Short mmCIF file of C-alpha atoms in Angstrom, two decimals:
data_model
loop_
_atom_site.label_atom_id
_atom_site.label_comp_id
_atom_site.label_asym_id
_atom_site.label_seq_id
_atom_site.Cartn_x
_atom_site.Cartn_y
_atom_site.Cartn_z
CA MET A 1 4.19 -35.39 -95.43
CA VAL A 2 2.08 -37.69 -97.29
CA ALA A 3 -1.18 -38.15 -95.85
CA GLY A 4 -3.65 -36.15 -97.07
CA ALA A 5 -2.13 -35.15 -100.44
CA GLY A 6 -4.65 -35.22 -103.20
CA ARG A 7 -7.55 -33.95 -100.63
CA GLY A 8 -9.58 -31.74 -101.02
CA GLY A 9 -9.23 -29.71 -104.51
CA THR A 10 -7.23 -29.41 -107.70
CA GLY A 11 -4.99 -27.60 -109.29
CA PRO A 12 -1.94 -25.40 -107.34
CA LEU A 13 -3.27 -25.95 -103.66
CA VAL A 14 -3.01 -29.80 -104.20
CA ALA A 15 0.40 -29.79 -104.06
CA HIS A 16 0.85 -27.79 -101.37
CA SER A 17 -1.93 -30.12 -99.85
CA THR A 18 -0.50 -30.66 -95.83
CA TRP A 19 0.36 -32.67 -93.17
CA LEU A 20 -2.58 -33.17 -91.47
CA PRO A 21 -5.65 -34.81 -93.54
CA THR A 22 -8.81 -32.74 -93.33
CA PRO A 23 -11.13 -33.98 -90.68
CA PRO A 24 -13.67 -36.11 -90.72
CA GLY A 25 -16.90 -33.99 -91.24
CA GLU A 26 -15.72 -31.11 -92.23
CA THR A 27 -16.30 -29.90 -96.17
CA PRO A 28 -14.08 -30.14 -98.51
CA ALA A 29 -14.51 -26.75 -100.14
CA LEU A 30 -14.39 -25.12 -95.99
CA SER A 31 -10.97 -26.67 -96.52
CA SER A 32 -9.72 -25.09 -99.54
CA ARG A 33 -10.88 -22.15 -98.74
CA LEU A 34 -8.14 -22.13 -95.40
CA ARG A 35 -5.87 -23.04 -97.83
CA TRP A 36 -6.40 -20.91 -99.87
CA ILE A 37 -6.33 -18.01 -97.46
CA CYS A 38 -3.57 -19.50 -95.80
CA GLN A 39 -1.32 -19.98 -99.65
CA SER A 40 -2.63 -17.29 -101.16
CA ALA A 41 -3.99 -13.78 -98.98
CA LEU A 42 -1.76 -14.36 -95.86
CA ARG A 43 1.99 -16.56 -98.09
CA LEU A 44 1.45 -18.51 -95.64
CA PRO A 45 4.58 -21.48 -95.54
CA CYS A 46 1.46 -23.37 -95.47
CA SER A 47 4.10 -27.23 -96.63
CA GLY A 48 5.78 -28.96 -94.39
CA PRO A 49 4.73 -30.18 -90.97
CA VAL A 50 3.21 -27.76 -90.23
CA ASN A 51 -0.08 -26.36 -91.73
CA CYS A 52 -1.98 -23.53 -92.29
CA ARG A 53 -4.40 -24.31 -89.34
CA VAL A 54 -1.88 -24.99 -86.93
CA LEU A 55 0.30 -22.61 -87.71
CA LEU A 56 -3.13 -20.05 -86.89
CA LEU A 57 -3.82 -21.93 -84.04
CA LEU A 58 0.21 -21.56 -82.61
CA LEU A 59 -0.15 -17.87 -83.48
CA SER A 60 -3.45 -17.39 -81.22
CA ALA A 61 -2.39 -19.03 -78.34
CA PRO A 62 -1.00 -16.29 -76.90
CA PHE A 63 -4.82 -13.88 -77.32
CA LEU A 64 -6.48 -17.36 -76.56
CA TRP A 65 -4.58 -18.34 -73.54
CA PRO A 66 -6.72 -16.30 -70.69
CA ALA A 67 -10.40 -18.21 -71.86
CA VAL A 68 -8.17 -21.15 -72.32
CA ALA A 69 -6.12 -22.07 -69.79
CA GLY A 70 -4.91 -21.39 -66.40
CA GLY A 71 -6.48 -21.17 -63.24
CA ARG A 72 -9.43 -20.03 -63.15
CA LEU A 73 -12.23 -19.00 -60.52
CA VAL A 74 -15.97 -20.03 -60.90
CA PHE A 75 -18.24 -18.20 -57.95
CA GLU A 76 -21.66 -20.00 -56.92
CA GLU A 77 -23.45 -16.28 -56.73
CA THR A 78 -20.95 -13.73 -57.65
CA GLU A 79 -24.96 -11.44 -56.46
CA ILE A 80 -26.76 -11.62 -52.97
CA SER A 81 -29.35 -9.46 -52.22
CA LEU A 82 -30.56 -10.04 -48.28
CA GLU A 83 -33.10 -8.04 -46.67
CA ALA A 84 -31.48 -7.19 -43.15
CA GLU A 85 -33.16 -7.60 -39.75
CA PRO A 86 -34.44 -4.33 -38.07
CA PHE A 87 -31.94 -2.49 -35.88
CA ALA A 88 -29.02 -4.81 -37.14
CA GLU A 89 -25.56 -2.82 -37.27
CA LYS A 90 -23.71 -5.51 -40.09
CA ALA A 91 -24.78 -7.74 -42.48
CA GLU A 92 -21.82 -10.60 -42.97
CA VAL A 93 -22.05 -12.74 -46.30
CA ASP A 94 -19.84 -14.99 -48.13
CA PHE A 95 -18.80 -15.73 -51.75
CA ALA A 96 -18.24 -18.94 -51.92
CA PHE A 97 -15.28 -20.46 -55.17
CA THR A 98 -14.21 -22.88 -57.04
CA ASN A 99 -11.34 -22.92 -58.48
CA THR A 100 -12.36 -24.95 -61.80
CA GLY A 101 -8.65 -24.36 -63.88
CA ALA A 102 -5.46 -26.60 -63.99
CA GLU A 103 -3.41 -24.22 -62.33
CA PRO A 104 -2.98 -23.29 -58.95
CA VAL A 105 -4.81 -19.38 -58.25
CA THR A 106 -3.45 -16.58 -55.47
CA ILE A 107 -5.79 -13.99 -54.51
CA VAL A 108 -3.41 -11.35 -55.42
CA ASP A 109 -6.26 -8.27 -53.94
CA ALA A 110 -9.59 -7.72 -52.96
CA SER A 111 -10.91 -4.60 -52.24
CA SER A 112 -14.57 -2.78 -51.67
CA SER A 113 -15.99 -0.40 -53.49
CA CYS A 114 -16.74 1.50 -49.61
CA ASP A 115 -14.55 1.42 -46.83
CA CYS A 116 -17.64 0.05 -44.60
CA THR A 117 -17.47 -3.17 -46.32
CA VAL A 118 -14.57 -5.16 -45.41
CA PRO A 119 -14.06 -7.92 -47.64
CA SER A 120 -11.34 -10.54 -45.72
CA LEU A 121 -9.82 -14.54 -47.24
CA ALA A 122 -8.65 -17.24 -45.00
CA LYS A 123 -5.91 -18.09 -47.44
CA ARG A 124 -4.84 -16.64 -50.89
CA SER A 125 -3.56 -19.73 -52.79
CA TYR A 126 -5.83 -22.34 -53.62
CA ALA A 127 -5.33 -25.85 -55.67
CA PRO A 128 -7.29 -27.31 -59.00
CA GLY A 129 -10.40 -28.00 -57.37
CA GLU A 130 -10.08 -26.36 -54.17
CA LYS A 131 -13.32 -24.89 -52.91
CA GLY A 132 -12.80 -21.39 -50.68
CA THR A 133 -15.03 -18.43 -49.05
CA ILE A 134 -14.80 -14.35 -49.54
CA ARG A 135 -16.41 -12.99 -46.66
CA ALA A 136 -17.65 -9.17 -46.67
CA VAL A 137 -18.92 -7.70 -43.19
CA PHE A 138 -20.79 -4.52 -44.46
CA GLU A 139 -21.22 -2.14 -40.82
CA PHE A 140 -24.27 0.07 -41.75
CA ASN A 141 -23.90 2.14 -38.99
CA GLU A 142 -26.51 5.07 -39.82
CA ARG A 143 -27.31 3.89 -43.38
CA THR A 144 -31.31 2.69 -44.08
CA GLY A 145 -32.65 1.57 -47.11
CA ARG A 146 -31.41 0.11 -50.48
CA GLN A 147 -27.39 -0.58 -50.62
CA VAL A 148 -25.17 -2.03 -53.00
CA LYS A 149 -22.11 -3.22 -52.58
CA PHE A 150 -19.00 -3.56 -54.88
CA LEU A 151 -15.97 -6.37 -53.67
CA THR A 152 -13.18 -6.40 -57.27
CA VAL A 153 -10.87 -9.53 -56.83
CA ALA A 154 -8.12 -9.70 -58.95
CA THR A 155 -6.30 -13.31 -59.18
CA ASP A 156 -2.42 -13.81 -60.47
CA GLU A 157 -3.93 -15.81 -63.65
CA PRO A 158 -3.28 -15.31 -67.32
CA GLY A 159 -4.44 -12.27 -67.97
CA ARG A 160 -5.22 -10.65 -65.13
CA PRO A 161 -8.81 -11.73 -64.55
CA ARG A 162 -11.21 -8.88 -62.08
CA TYR A 163 -14.24 -10.69 -60.79
CA GLU A 164 -16.75 -8.05 -59.68
CA LEU A 165 -19.26 -9.15 -56.47
CA THR A 166 -22.04 -7.32 -55.94
CA LEU A 167 -23.79 -7.31 -52.64
CA SER A 168 -27.11 -5.85 -52.10
CA VAL A 169 -28.84 -4.74 -48.31
CA ASP A 170 -32.06 -3.72 -47.56
CA ILE A 171 -31.95 -1.96 -44.18
CA PRO A 172 -34.78 -1.19 -42.45
CA GLN A 173 -36.05 2.56 -43.11
CA LEU A 174 -37.43 3.28 -39.43
CA PHE A 175 -37.90 6.96 -39.95
CA ARG A 176 -38.33 8.70 -43.37
CA VAL A 177 -37.27 12.38 -42.11
CA VAL A 178 -38.09 15.28 -44.49
CA PRO A 179 -35.11 17.77 -43.99
CA GLN A 180 -33.36 17.37 -41.83
CA VAL A 181 -32.05 20.50 -42.39
CA LEU A 182 -33.81 23.87 -42.28
CA VAL A 183 -32.33 27.39 -43.14
CA TRP A 184 -33.98 30.74 -42.22
CA ARG A 185 -31.81 33.71 -44.20
CA GLY A 186 -30.75 37.01 -42.34
CA GLY A 187 -33.40 39.05 -41.45
CA ASP A 188 -35.93 37.10 -43.09
CA ALA A 189 -39.45 37.06 -40.53
CA PRO A 190 -38.84 34.10 -38.22
CA GLU A 191 -41.90 32.47 -38.54
CA ALA A 192 -41.95 29.24 -37.38
CA LYS A 193 -40.68 25.63 -40.06
CA SER A 194 -41.43 21.91 -40.01
CA VAL A 195 -39.98 18.51 -40.40
CA SER A 196 -41.97 15.67 -41.53
CA ILE A 197 -40.65 12.43 -39.53
CA HIS A 198 -42.91 9.80 -40.02
CA ALA A 199 -42.23 6.38 -38.77
CA LEU A 200 -42.58 3.79 -41.05
CA ARG A 201 -42.03 0.66 -38.24
CA PRO A 202 -44.67 2.79 -35.33
CA GLU A 203 -44.37 -0.58 -33.67
CA LEU A 204 -40.43 -1.06 -33.97
CA ALA A 205 -39.81 2.85 -32.70
CA ARG A 206 -41.34 6.06 -32.83
CA PRO A 207 -40.56 9.71 -31.14
CA VAL A 208 -41.47 10.80 -28.28
CA ALA A 209 -39.23 14.00 -27.47
CA VAL A 210 -36.98 16.43 -29.05
CA ASP A 211 -34.60 18.91 -28.22
CA SER A 212 -32.70 21.85 -28.63
CA HIS A 213 -29.73 22.93 -27.81
CA ASP A 214 -29.87 26.48 -28.57
CA THR A 215 -32.14 28.95 -26.88
CA ARG A 216 -31.91 30.94 -29.91
CA PHE A 217 -34.42 27.85 -31.15
CA THR A 218 -37.69 26.93 -29.89
CA ALA A 219 -38.53 23.04 -30.75
CA ARG A 220 -42.00 21.00 -30.09
CA LEU A 221 -43.23 17.52 -31.51
CA GLU A 222 -46.20 17.61 -32.53
CA GLN A 223 -48.63 14.67 -33.79
CA ASP A 224 -50.52 13.95 -36.71
CA GLY A 225 -53.28 12.57 -35.75
CA GLU A 226 -53.23 9.13 -33.26
CA GLY A 227 -51.68 5.77 -35.58
CA SER A 228 -51.24 8.23 -38.63
CA GLY A 229 -47.26 7.36 -37.84
CA LEU A 230 -46.59 10.92 -39.12
CA TRP A 231 -45.31 13.69 -36.69
CA ARG A 232 -43.73 16.83 -36.70
CA VAL A 233 -41.27 19.09 -35.47
CA VAL A 234 -41.43 22.98 -34.84
CA VAL A 235 -39.17 25.02 -35.00
CA THR A 236 -39.57 28.31 -34.58
CA PRO A 237 -35.86 31.05 -34.30
CA THR A 238 -36.46 34.18 -31.50
CA ALA A 239 -34.46 36.26 -34.13
CA THR A 240 -32.93 35.89 -37.54
CA ASP A 241 -30.78 38.67 -37.14
CA THR A 242 -27.40 36.71 -37.13
CA PRO A 243 -25.91 33.49 -38.23
CA ILE A 244 -26.75 30.44 -35.67
CA GLN A 245 -26.65 26.64 -36.50
CA ALA A 246 -27.81 25.23 -33.67
CA THR A 247 -28.64 20.73 -33.31
CA LEU A 248 -31.71 19.56 -32.86
CA LEU A 249 -32.50 16.22 -31.29
CA VAL A 250 -35.40 14.46 -31.25
CA GLN A 251 -35.22 11.48 -28.54
CA THR A 252 -37.12 8.07 -30.34
CA SER A 253 -38.54 5.16 -28.10
CA SER A 254 -37.33 1.72 -29.24
CA PRO A 255 -39.42 -1.20 -26.94
CA GLY A 256 -36.02 -3.76 -26.14
CA GLN A 257 -33.72 -1.60 -28.22
CA ALA A 258 -31.39 1.25 -27.36
CA ALA A 259 -33.14 4.30 -28.19
CA ARG A 260 -31.95 6.69 -30.92
CA VAL A 261 -31.83 9.85 -32.38
CA ILE A 262 -32.57 11.65 -34.75
CA THR A 263 -30.26 14.65 -35.77
CA LEU A 264 -31.67 17.95 -36.78
CA TYR A 265 -30.36 21.10 -38.24
CA ALA A 266 -31.07 25.25 -38.01
CA LEU A 267 -29.66 27.55 -39.30
CA VAL A 268 -29.69 31.28 -40.21
CA ARG A 269 -27.66 32.52 -42.75
CA GLU A 270 -26.30 35.50 -44.99
CA SER A 271 -27.48 34.06 -48.75
CA ALA A 272 -25.27 33.64 -51.56
CA SER A 273 -26.14 35.00 -55.16
CA ALA A 274 -26.38 31.79 -56.57
CA PRO A 275 -29.12 29.79 -56.60
CA ALA A 276 -31.15 29.85 -52.82
CA SER A 277 -31.25 26.58 -51.90
CA ARG A 278 -34.79 24.14 -51.55
CA ALA A 279 -33.55 23.17 -47.36
CA GLY A 280 -36.62 23.78 -45.06
CA SER A 281 -37.82 26.27 -48.10
CA ARG A 282 -41.57 26.63 -46.96
CA MET B 1 5.14 -11.02 -98.49
CA SER B 2 7.33 -9.77 -95.79
CA LEU B 3 7.32 -10.79 -92.09
CA TRP B 4 6.10 -8.05 -90.66
CA ARG B 5 3.52 -8.39 -92.81
CA GLU B 6 3.07 -12.00 -92.37
CA THR B 7 2.78 -10.87 -88.56
CA CYS B 8 0.27 -8.07 -88.69
CA VAL B 9 -2.39 -10.32 -90.61
CA LEU B 10 -2.41 -12.95 -88.55
CA LEU B 11 -2.39 -10.25 -85.13
CA ALA B 12 -5.69 -9.28 -86.66
CA VAL B 13 -7.10 -12.73 -87.86
CA ALA B 14 -6.18 -13.84 -84.18
CA ALA B 15 -7.82 -10.86 -82.83
CA VAL B 16 -11.18 -11.79 -83.50
CA PRO B 17 -11.03 -14.85 -81.50
CA ALA B 18 -9.80 -12.65 -78.85
CA ALA B 19 -12.42 -10.54 -78.80
CA PHE B 20 -15.10 -13.09 -78.55
CA ALA B 21 -12.70 -15.00 -75.37
CA LEU B 22 -12.82 -11.03 -73.89
CA ALA B 23 -16.76 -10.23 -74.32
CA LEU B 24 -17.40 -14.61 -73.00
CA HIS B 25 -14.66 -15.18 -70.28
CA PRO B 26 -16.75 -15.23 -67.26
CA SER B 27 -13.74 -14.38 -64.56
CA LEU B 28 -14.17 -11.03 -66.89
CA ALA B 29 -16.84 -9.48 -65.38
CA ASN B 30 -15.58 -6.00 -64.24
CA ARG B 31 -17.51 -3.65 -66.19
CA GLN B 32 -17.20 0.01 -65.82
CA ARG B 33 -19.84 1.77 -65.60
CA ALA B 34 -19.89 4.52 -68.03
CA GLY B 35 -21.14 7.57 -69.10
CA LEU B 36 -22.39 9.96 -66.27
CA GLU B 37 -25.06 8.80 -63.01
CA PRO B 38 -27.75 11.62 -62.32
CA GLY B 39 -25.94 14.37 -59.91
CA GLU B 40 -22.81 13.12 -61.19
CA VAL B 41 -20.65 16.27 -62.63
CA ARG B 42 -16.92 16.70 -64.48
CA LEU B 43 -13.94 18.29 -63.38
CA THR B 44 -13.99 19.98 -65.85
CA GLU B 45 -17.65 21.71 -65.55
CA VAL B 46 -16.95 21.87 -61.74
CA ARG B 47 -14.22 24.52 -63.42
CA ASP B 48 -16.77 26.26 -65.99
CA TRP B 49 -19.19 27.17 -63.44
CA GLY B 50 -16.97 29.84 -61.65
CA THR B 51 -18.38 30.23 -58.87
CA PRO B 52 -17.24 28.73 -55.33
CA VAL B 53 -17.34 25.76 -54.48
CA LEU B 54 -18.13 23.21 -51.11
CA TRP B 55 -15.47 20.15 -51.62
CA VAL B 56 -15.99 17.24 -49.52
CA ASP B 57 -13.29 15.00 -49.36
CA ALA B 58 -15.23 11.15 -48.90
CA ARG B 59 -12.03 8.97 -48.65
CA PRO B 60 -10.71 7.53 -45.39
CA ALA B 61 -9.81 9.56 -43.65
CA ALA B 62 -6.34 8.66 -43.42
CA GLU B 63 -6.00 9.00 -47.23
CA ALA B 64 -8.24 12.46 -47.03
CA LEU B 65 -5.54 14.48 -44.22
CA HIS B 66 -2.74 13.12 -45.95
CA ASP B 67 -3.30 15.50 -49.14
CA ARG B 68 -6.78 16.80 -50.82
CA ILE B 69 -8.08 19.26 -53.28
CA PRO B 70 -7.63 22.69 -51.25
CA GLY B 71 -10.28 23.82 -49.46
CA ALA B 72 -12.08 20.74 -48.68
CA MET B 73 -13.80 19.28 -45.50
CA VAL B 74 -13.59 15.57 -44.45
CA PHE B 75 -16.46 13.51 -44.26
CA ASP B 76 -17.12 10.87 -42.94
CA GLY B 77 -20.48 9.05 -44.36
CA ALA B 78 -20.03 6.34 -40.85
CA ALA B 79 -21.26 9.46 -39.27
CA PHE B 80 -23.35 11.31 -41.07
CA ASP B 81 -25.26 13.13 -39.13
CA ARG B 82 -22.37 14.37 -36.53
CA ASP B 83 -19.84 15.66 -39.86
CA LEU B 84 -23.35 17.54 -41.52
CA GLY B 85 -22.92 19.58 -38.58
CA GLN B 86 -19.51 20.46 -39.72
CA LEU B 87 -20.25 20.87 -43.43
CA LEU B 88 -23.28 23.29 -42.34
CA GLY B 89 -20.90 25.52 -40.71
CA ALA B 90 -18.89 26.06 -43.76
CA TRP B 91 -22.48 25.78 -46.14
CA THR B 92 -23.42 29.09 -47.96
CA PRO B 93 -26.49 28.99 -48.62
CA GLY B 94 -26.58 28.22 -53.22
CA GLN B 95 -23.29 27.25 -52.59
CA ARG B 96 -22.78 23.97 -54.24
CA ILE B 97 -21.47 21.24 -52.87
CA VAL B 98 -19.18 18.24 -55.37
CA VAL B 99 -18.20 15.34 -53.39
CA TYR B 100 -15.20 13.32 -53.92
CA CYS B 101 -13.74 10.29 -53.55
CA GLY B 102 -11.12 8.04 -54.01
CA SER B 103 -11.76 6.62 -57.76
CA SER B 104 -14.43 5.86 -60.65
CA SER B 105 -15.16 2.44 -58.61
CA CYS B 106 -16.03 3.88 -55.39
CA ASP B 107 -19.46 5.04 -54.65
CA THR B 108 -18.92 6.76 -51.39
CA SER B 109 -19.50 10.04 -52.73
CA ARG B 110 -22.73 9.09 -54.26
CA GLU B 111 -24.08 8.10 -51.18
CA VAL B 112 -23.15 10.79 -49.34
CA ALA B 113 -24.16 13.06 -52.55
CA GLU B 114 -27.24 11.53 -52.13
CA ARG B 115 -27.92 11.42 -48.42
CA LEU B 116 -27.22 14.90 -48.28
CA ARG B 117 -29.69 16.22 -51.41
CA GLU B 118 -32.14 13.91 -48.93
CA ALA B 119 -31.41 15.83 -45.43
CA GLY B 120 -32.38 19.09 -48.02
CA LEU B 121 -29.79 20.51 -49.51
CA ASP B 122 -29.86 21.80 -53.10
CA ASN B 123 -26.91 21.84 -55.59
CA VAL B 124 -25.40 18.86 -54.82
CA HIS B 125 -23.18 16.09 -57.06
CA HIS B 126 -20.61 13.98 -57.29
CA LEU B 127 -16.80 14.52 -58.99
CA HIS B 128 -16.82 11.83 -62.15
CA GLY B 129 -13.43 9.88 -61.59
CA GLY B 130 -13.48 11.45 -57.71
CA TRP B 131 -9.32 12.27 -56.43
CA ASP B 132 -7.80 10.61 -59.19
CA ALA B 133 -9.35 12.89 -61.69
CA TRP B 134 -7.81 15.96 -59.61
CA VAL B 135 -4.63 13.67 -59.43
CA ARG B 136 -4.81 13.89 -63.98
CA ALA B 137 -5.46 17.87 -63.58
CA ARG B 138 -3.19 18.98 -61.44
CA GLN B 139 0.37 16.95 -62.90
#
């Protein structure tokens, strides 16, 4: 109780000297300032076995606890990017982590931003120092281009932290189809409209034929110059006096792979009063 | 100084390091996207339009079939081409389309809306807050 008496200042502050001595390297001015804050501003009972700094630290503990105590997962990577092979149907990635905390950690939930991506765990509880992985399986279905999916992992750590993991996959796009939907308004002239199909990897896949499943539409496939990678599907309705919805299937050729079909739609519709759609407008 | 006052002051002092802990702690990486993304629309705005909207429910079928916005069509983004045909059967040119999924944390609605625009449809939006926003507004 007397240790440190007489340190760090004069006047009444000395009389309320602290149980712990001023740490080496800490300036008396700072020590004095702390004591002044505790005793004059906060009016804390800083004499006795517990000094102001200890008191403040104890009172801060509930707030700091999530940051300094308990289990803690550290992921080797929180973002994984990859490029899928052409014709791949899914991607599987592992997010590796370590429990670097002093307490066991239980993963209470792992969810995804998309039904197409399913996270899974070999186990849920991890001892201090133990490593683990969260596997994410992303089913591409008909998706192409850059796809970003988020996984959220919740644990039983103090403060219930949530870890966000990101999976980015570039899925090769074999075709760019513009537009997929052609629309004629009721009463319009039954003029031909076209869909542009750009084969982005013509060495892997290219359109070879188109079938109209409705006799009220005729469709033909044309190539825009040899080697250009561009095709057009030219569609013509026989009439536009009644609403029609037809499906057009473009057959493609992919050496060594199952043939894929590009689905197009041709519609004859009455207009709504709202602004017109650009679908199929020419 | 009363005990209550001292407690308040101490909590305020402790909040400073707590704020640093919150900002710097690596496990608190869940960041909510703020504001509206391109193509995103709030429910209040949809109501202000005053015109019939084609609602598209992009949640998992089990959830969508259990309860959904009245008139909404269930849309499986994994079977886009198939369900696009069904959507077109219910759509009138010029009609606004609003796609929603479960909440702000899902991105299926954004993805489906983007693909509908790529297919050639205009006036396609996705709902900020998704189904959760609808449920909150309904209560």
